Every structure is written in structure tokens, then in C-alpha cells.
Amino acid sequence: MKSGFRVLVTTLAAALVLGAGTAGAAGPQGVTRIEPGVHRIGKAEAPLTLTEYVSYTCPHCAHFEHDAGKELLVGYAATGKASVVVRNLVRDPADLAAALLSNCGGDDRFIANHGAIMGAQDEWLGRLRDATAAQRARYQTGSFAARMQAMARDAGLYEIMVQRGYGKTQLDRCLADEAMARTLSENTASYLKQGVSGTPSFDIDGVLLAGTHDWAALKPQLDARMKR
């Protein structure tokens, strides 16, 4: 993880590796961008805050989204029992492209963007694994925007987002957002320094949960803290 992050930082720095919304009140199922690249689902004043550290190229993260995504939204955030903060821990350039797209558009679009990209992970990662040598060369040369757009196009991420109602021009713009890419990489460095060493990882009210990387391990801890 850490060596992969160093490669990413080097790539971004060499190339110059969404606009932040204002933090405000959100309804029970609302989404607030509390800082660039970080989203809160549910009420800020909820008695408990669960933070997820996730990567779009992490298979375990996709499994977690499948197992827990709906229950967290309906059973915890929507009821006001907890708010859920999602933080992207960027592992590699493909993960960065996906994170740029999940953050594309208004705050209210994040939940469905996140779910769509995670839900189709096997398909779009498979397309990247099967990329030709010529395709892979395009991911390493040219401008930052050209590299991100080529990777997203070959992976089929454009298709996923077009089905979500996005236009190609808007997607091009989000994938070319070097300021957002820099923020995501800086956030990742911060999370690593805080002791987050893998994805998915979780903390509850700022306390990192050791050895907790799936819903089966997380749910009992979440529920136990609610009873205190």
C-alpha cells in the first residue's frame, strides 16, 4: 500500500498531479461534502460517526459495499443513529480515476456514484487487466488529463457514469481536475500517517478499529457503541 502510494505521488507530482461544497445541514439521508473529497452521509449531530476508508480498486471494499452499503444507509444514517463519513484512500492510478468520477457533480450524486463504481468493480477492473500494451502505454504518457481519461475510457467508467446521467464533457472535466487529484493524494498521505494501513478500514468517533475490514467484524462494534 505505502509503496503504491509513493508511486502515485511521484506520478502526480511529475504531471501536476470537485470543487468543494460548503458544509451545511443535511437531512437524515442527505450527503454533505465536509471537505474536498470527503462526504458525510446523514446528520452531523448524530450520536456516533463511522468513518470508512475505501479504495475503488480494493476487492474487499466492493464486498463491504455489497454486504453493508444499504444497511448502513437505511438502518443507521437514515434513522439518525449514526452518520457515515467516506474517505478515499487512493492506491493506484486506476483508483484515482474512479475517485475523481465518484466525486464528480453535486454532493447529492455521491452515494449513487460510489455504489455504481463499486458495484461494477469486477467488470471495469477486468477490462484494465486485459488492456493491451498500447493501451497501457497511454496510461503512462501525455498530460494528466489524457492519462486519466484514457484509463477511464478503456475501463468502461465513462459508460457507467453516462448511465448515471453525466455527459462526456463533464466527465472529461472531472478526470482532468488536478487540484482534486492532489487533494485526494494528500488526504491519502494523511490517513497513512494516522495508521490506516489497508482498505477497507474504519474508525468510530475518531478511534481506528484494529483488525476490522468487513461488515461481519464491524457491525457488532458499531452496535455495541450505540448501547453505551
mmCIF file of C-alpha atoms in Angstrom:
data_model
loop_
_atom_site.group_PDB
_atom_site.id
_atom_site.type_symbol
_atom_site.label_atom_id
_atom_site.label_comp_id
_atom_site.label_asym_id
_atom_site.label_seq_id
_atom_site.Cartn_x
_atom_site.Cartn_y
_atom_site.Cartn_z
ATOM 1 C CA MET A 1 0.000 0.000 0.000
ATOM 2 C CA LYS A 2 2.595 2.544 1.063
ATOM 3 C CA SER A 3 4.946 1.771 -1.819
ATOM 4 C CA GLY A 4 1.991 2.062 -4.212
ATOM 5 C CA PHE A 5 1.156 5.420 -2.756
ATOM 6 C CA ARG A 6 4.728 6.644 -3.277
ATOM 7 C CA VAL A 7 4.487 5.675 -6.950
ATOM 8 C CA LEU A 8 1.224 7.578 -7.221
ATOM 9 C CA VAL A 9 2.633 10.688 -5.563
ATOM 10 C CA THR A 10 5.629 10.628 -7.894
ATOM 11 C CA THR A 11 3.333 10.335 -10.899
ATOM 12 C CA LEU A 12 1.089 13.147 -9.737
ATOM 13 C CA ALA A 13 3.957 15.445 -8.853
ATOM 14 C CA ALA A 14 5.579 14.931 -12.213
ATOM 15 C CA ALA A 15 2.368 15.757 -14.045
ATOM 16 C CA LEU A 16 0.923 18.218 -11.506
ATOM 17 C CA VAL A 17 -0.950 15.813 -10.027
ATOM 18 C CA LEU A 18 -14.690 18.810 -7.319
ATOM 19 C CA GLY A 19 -14.948 21.817 -6.245
ATOM 20 C CA ALA A 20 -15.742 21.604 -2.544
ATOM 21 C CA GLY A 21 -19.259 22.291 -1.480
ATOM 22 C CA THR A 22 -19.976 24.205 1.682
ATOM 23 C CA ALA A 23 -20.566 22.118 4.747
ATOM 24 C CA GLY A 24 -24.138 22.529 5.864
ATOM 25 C CA ALA A 25 -27.056 20.772 7.430
ATOM 26 C CA ALA A 26 -28.077 17.542 5.788
ATOM 27 C CA GLY A 27 -31.278 15.571 6.142
ATOM 28 C CA PRO A 28 -31.272 12.066 7.583
ATOM 29 C CA GLN A 29 -30.265 10.579 4.248
ATOM 30 C CA GLY A 30 -28.570 13.701 2.939
ATOM 31 C CA VAL A 31 -24.966 13.988 1.823
ATOM 32 C CA THR A 32 -22.682 16.833 2.785
ATOM 33 C CA ARG A 33 -19.222 17.374 1.361
ATOM 34 C CA ILE A 34 -17.464 18.260 4.602
ATOM 35 C CA GLU A 35 -14.157 18.897 2.845
ATOM 36 C CA PRO A 36 -12.867 18.277 -0.684
ATOM 37 C CA GLY A 37 -13.084 14.563 -1.426
ATOM 38 C CA VAL A 38 -14.800 13.681 1.864
ATOM 39 C CA HIS A 39 -18.548 13.081 2.229
ATOM 40 C CA ARG A 40 -20.799 12.705 5.249
ATOM 41 C CA ILE A 41 -23.999 10.680 4.846
ATOM 42 C CA GLY A 42 -26.577 11.564 7.479
ATOM 43 C CA LYS A 43 -26.722 14.173 10.207
ATOM 44 C CA ALA A 44 -23.577 15.758 11.608
ATOM 45 C CA GLU A 45 -25.209 15.761 15.045
ATOM 46 C CA ALA A 46 -25.810 12.001 15.015
ATOM 47 C CA PRO A 47 -24.626 10.418 18.270
ATOM 48 C CA LEU A 48 -21.986 8.339 16.517
ATOM 49 C CA THR A 49 -19.786 8.832 13.446
ATOM 50 C CA LEU A 50 -18.463 5.905 11.434
ATOM 51 C CA THR A 51 -15.633 6.716 9.036
ATOM 52 C CA GLU A 52 -14.882 4.403 6.115
ATOM 53 C CA TYR A 53 -11.502 4.444 4.364
ATOM 54 C CA VAL A 54 -12.114 2.890 0.962
ATOM 55 C CA SER A 55 -10.362 2.251 -2.344
ATOM 56 C CA TYR A 56 -12.159 1.602 -5.616
ATOM 57 C CA THR A 57 -9.584 -0.970 -6.753
ATOM 58 C CA CYS A 58 -9.837 -2.923 -3.476
ATOM 59 C CA PRO A 59 -11.961 -6.099 -3.887
ATOM 60 C CA HIS A 60 -12.677 -6.216 -0.146
ATOM 61 C CA CYS A 61 -14.118 -2.692 -0.385
ATOM 62 C CA ALA A 62 -16.528 -3.834 -3.088
ATOM 63 C CA HIS A 63 -17.527 -6.782 -0.896
ATOM 64 C CA PHE A 64 -18.133 -4.431 2.015
ATOM 65 C CA GLU A 65 -20.283 -2.159 -0.135
ATOM 66 C CA HIS A 66 -22.320 -5.162 -1.248
ATOM 67 C CA ASP A 67 -22.737 -6.510 2.298
ATOM 68 C CA ALA A 68 -23.228 -3.283 4.238
ATOM 69 C CA GLY A 69 -23.926 -0.345 1.950
ATOM 70 C CA LYS A 70 -27.717 -0.480 2.032
ATOM 71 C CA GLU A 71 -27.931 -1.397 5.722
ATOM 72 C CA LEU A 72 -25.663 1.477 6.712
ATOM 73 C CA LEU A 73 -27.760 3.959 4.737
ATOM 74 C CA VAL A 74 -31.178 2.668 5.782
ATOM 75 C CA GLY A 75 -30.566 1.279 9.239
ATOM 76 C CA TYR A 76 -28.067 3.780 10.585
ATOM 77 C CA ALA A 77 -27.761 7.043 8.613
ATOM 78 C CA ALA A 78 -31.441 7.382 7.674
ATOM 79 C CA THR A 79 -32.579 6.678 11.219
ATOM 80 C CA GLY A 80 -30.183 9.197 12.718
ATOM 81 C CA LYS A 81 -28.350 6.522 14.728
ATOM 82 C CA ALA A 82 -25.045 7.352 13.063
ATOM 83 C CA SER A 83 -23.514 9.403 10.322
ATOM 84 C CA VAL A 84 -21.193 7.740 7.822
ATOM 85 C CA VAL A 85 -18.127 9.571 6.504
ATOM 86 C CA VAL A 86 -16.497 8.189 3.360
ATOM 87 C CA ARG A 87 -12.809 8.908 2.743
ATOM 88 C CA ASN A 88 -10.967 7.774 -0.385
ATOM 89 C CA LEU A 89 -7.601 6.139 0.241
ATOM 90 C CA VAL A 90 -6.062 6.144 -3.240
ATOM 91 C CA ARG A 91 -3.981 3.048 -4.011
ATOM 92 C CA ASP A 92 -3.095 3.437 -7.688
ATOM 93 C CA PRO A 93 -3.863 5.469 -10.845
ATOM 94 C CA ALA A 94 -6.994 3.439 -11.679
ATOM 95 C CA ASP A 95 -8.280 4.052 -8.166
ATOM 96 C CA LEU A 96 -7.586 7.764 -8.639
ATOM 97 C CA ALA A 97 -9.593 7.876 -11.885
ATOM 98 C CA ALA A 98 -12.522 6.159 -10.174
ATOM 99 C CA ALA A 99 -12.313 8.508 -7.175
ATOM 100 C CA LEU A 100 -12.337 11.562 -9.437
ATOM 101 C CA LEU A 101 -15.520 10.243 -11.017
ATOM 102 C CA SER A 102 -17.226 9.354 -7.738
ATOM 103 C CA ASN A 103 -16.620 12.948 -6.636
ATOM 104 C CA CYS A 104 -17.955 14.370 -9.918
ATOM 105 C CA GLY A 105 -21.034 16.563 -9.619
ATOM 106 C CA GLY A 106 -23.068 17.768 -6.683
ATOM 107 C CA ASP A 107 -22.996 16.316 -3.193
ATOM 108 C CA ASP A 108 -26.312 14.549 -3.726
ATOM 109 C CA ARG A 109 -24.808 12.423 -6.508
ATOM 110 C CA PHE A 110 -22.028 10.885 -4.453
ATOM 111 C CA ILE A 111 -23.897 7.935 -2.906
ATOM 112 C CA ALA A 112 -25.091 6.589 -6.255
ATOM 113 C CA ASN A 113 -21.755 7.320 -7.973
ATOM 114 C CA HIS A 114 -19.934 5.428 -5.232
ATOM 115 C CA GLY A 115 -22.330 2.485 -5.382
ATOM 116 C CA ALA A 116 -22.265 2.263 -9.173
ATOM 117 C CA ILE A 117 -18.465 2.220 -9.372
ATOM 118 C CA MET A 118 -18.096 -0.284 -6.527
ATOM 119 C CA GLY A 119 -20.889 -2.464 -7.895
ATOM 120 C CA ALA A 120 -19.245 -2.752 -11.306
ATOM 121 C CA GLN A 121 -15.704 -3.202 -9.972
ATOM 122 C CA ASP A 122 -15.158 -6.705 -11.374
ATOM 123 C CA GLU A 123 -16.124 -5.560 -14.854
ATOM 124 C CA TRP A 124 -14.096 -2.371 -15.127
ATOM 125 C CA LEU A 125 -11.023 -3.729 -13.335
ATOM 126 C CA GLY A 126 -11.172 -6.773 -15.586
ATOM 127 C CA ARG A 127 -11.083 -4.527 -18.645
ATOM 128 C CA LEU A 128 -7.979 -2.792 -17.299
ATOM 129 C CA ARG A 129 -6.293 -6.112 -16.529
ATOM 130 C CA ASP A 130 -6.936 -7.139 -20.151
ATOM 131 C CA ALA A 131 -5.639 -3.855 -21.604
ATOM 132 C CA THR A 132 -3.162 -4.156 -24.453
ATOM 133 C CA ALA A 133 0.403 -2.899 -24.278
ATOM 134 C CA ALA A 134 -0.596 0.058 -26.448
ATOM 135 C CA GLN A 135 -3.435 0.933 -24.095
ATOM 136 C CA ARG A 136 -1.193 0.666 -21.051
ATOM 137 C CA ALA A 137 1.325 2.985 -22.670
ATOM 138 C CA ARG A 138 -1.358 5.690 -22.863
ATOM 139 C CA TYR A 139 -1.845 5.461 -19.098
ATOM 140 C CA GLN A 140 1.789 6.479 -18.562
ATOM 141 C CA THR A 141 2.375 9.180 -21.163
ATOM 142 C CA GLY A 142 0.867 12.523 -22.059
ATOM 143 C CA SER A 143 -0.882 15.019 -19.841
ATOM 144 C CA PHE A 144 -2.522 14.123 -16.547
ATOM 145 C CA ALA A 145 -5.951 14.595 -18.119
ATOM 146 C CA ALA A 146 -5.097 12.401 -21.111
ATOM 147 C CA ARG A 147 -3.867 9.574 -18.880
ATOM 148 C CA MET A 148 -6.896 9.620 -16.595
ATOM 149 C CA GLN A 149 -9.339 9.877 -19.490
ATOM 150 C CA ALA A 150 -7.688 7.033 -21.426
ATOM 151 C CA MET A 151 -7.809 4.770 -18.392
ATOM 152 C CA ALA A 152 -11.433 5.622 -17.598
ATOM 153 C CA ARG A 153 -12.451 5.140 -21.221
ATOM 154 C CA ASP A 154 -10.757 1.739 -21.568
ATOM 155 C CA ALA A 155 -12.179 0.587 -18.234
ATOM 156 C CA GLY A 156 -15.718 1.478 -19.240
ATOM 157 C CA LEU A 157 -16.060 4.009 -16.423
ATOM 158 C CA TYR A 158 -17.404 6.568 -18.895
ATOM 159 C CA GLU A 159 -20.225 4.161 -19.733
ATOM 160 C CA ILE A 160 -21.086 3.685 -16.059
ATOM 161 C CA MET A 161 -21.255 7.424 -15.465
ATOM 162 C CA VAL A 162 -23.178 8.201 -18.666
ATOM 163 C CA GLN A 163 -25.826 5.771 -17.415
ATOM 164 C CA ARG A 164 -25.898 7.932 -14.281
ATOM 165 C CA GLY A 165 -26.862 10.939 -16.414
ATOM 166 C CA TYR A 166 -23.446 12.547 -16.915
ATOM 167 C CA GLY A 167 -22.241 13.993 -20.200
ATOM 168 C CA LYS A 168 -18.814 13.278 -21.691
ATOM 169 C CA THR A 169 -17.689 16.896 -21.334
ATOM 170 C CA GLN A 170 -18.443 16.917 -17.618
ATOM 171 C CA LEU A 171 -16.645 13.603 -17.144
ATOM 172 C CA ASP A 172 -13.624 14.861 -19.089
ATOM 173 C CA ARG A 173 -13.521 17.898 -16.823
ATOM 174 C CA CYS A 174 -13.698 15.853 -13.616
ATOM 175 C CA LEU A 175 -10.959 13.496 -14.792
ATOM 176 C CA ALA A 176 -8.750 16.470 -15.628
ATOM 177 C CA ASP A 177 -9.176 18.045 -12.173
ATOM 178 C CA GLU A 178 -5.578 18.102 -10.969
ATOM 179 C CA ALA A 179 -6.457 20.100 -7.856
ATOM 180 C CA MET A 180 -8.867 17.381 -6.754
ATOM 181 C CA ALA A 181 -6.326 14.680 -7.592
ATOM 182 C CA ARG A 182 -3.748 16.463 -5.459
ATOM 183 C CA THR A 183 -6.228 16.730 -2.587
ATOM 184 C CA LEU A 184 -7.026 13.021 -2.772
ATOM 185 C CA SER A 185 -3.326 12.105 -2.718
ATOM 186 C CA GLU A 186 -2.635 14.468 0.189
ATOM 187 C CA ASN A 187 -5.598 13.015 2.090
ATOM 188 C CA THR A 188 -4.214 9.527 1.461
ATOM 189 C CA ALA A 189 -0.823 10.528 2.889
ATOM 190 C CA SER A 190 -2.568 11.882 5.970
ATOM 191 C CA TYR A 191 -4.572 8.690 6.506
ATOM 192 C CA LEU A 192 -1.436 6.557 6.218
ATOM 193 C CA LYS A 193 0.295 8.716 8.826
ATOM 194 C CA GLN A 194 -2.701 8.243 11.116
ATOM 195 C CA GLY A 195 -2.183 4.480 10.980
ATOM 196 C CA VAL A 196 -4.660 3.423 8.291
ATOM 197 C CA SER A 197 -2.744 0.631 6.575
ATOM 198 C CA GLY A 198 -5.329 -1.117 4.416
ATOM 199 C CA THR A 199 -8.776 -0.841 2.920
ATOM 200 C CA PRO A 200 -11.479 -1.016 3.893
ATOM 201 C CA SER A 201 -10.623 0.342 7.333
ATOM 202 C CA PHE A 202 -12.913 2.034 9.811
ATOM 203 C CA ASP A 203 -12.945 4.306 12.782
ATOM 204 C CA ILE A 204 -15.748 5.140 15.170
ATOM 205 C CA ASP A 205 -15.700 8.642 16.615
ATOM 206 C CA GLY A 206 -12.056 9.006 15.639
ATOM 207 C CA VAL A 207 -10.860 5.680 17.084
ATOM 208 C CA LEU A 208 -9.349 3.390 14.428
ATOM 209 C CA LEU A 209 -10.679 -0.161 14.712
ATOM 210 C CA ALA A 210 -7.859 -2.711 14.660
ATOM 211 C CA GLY A 211 -8.390 -5.877 12.633
ATOM 212 C CA THR A 212 -11.732 -4.691 11.260
ATOM 213 C CA HIS A 213 -12.077 -4.944 7.497
ATOM 214 C CA ASP A 214 -15.550 -6.326 6.799
ATOM 215 C CA TRP A 215 -19.173 -5.922 7.861
ATOM 216 C CA ALA A 216 -19.197 -9.059 9.999
ATOM 217 C CA ALA A 217 -16.448 -7.594 12.195
ATOM 218 C CA LEU A 218 -17.678 -4.012 12.091
ATOM 219 C CA LYS A 219 -21.390 -4.366 12.842
ATOM 220 C CA PRO A 220 -21.046 -5.789 16.392
ATOM 221 C CA GLN A 221 -18.648 -2.991 17.329
ATOM 222 C CA LEU A 222 -20.944 -0.369 15.852
ATOM 223 C CA ASP A 223 -23.975 -1.724 17.689
ATOM 224 C CA ALA A 224 -22.102 -2.116 20.974
ATOM 225 C CA ARG A 225 -21.113 1.555 20.964
ATOM 226 C CA MET A 226 -24.720 2.574 20.371
ATOM 227 C CA LYS A 227 -25.762 0.846 23.577
ATOM 228 C CA ARG A 228 -23.368 2.831 25.754
#
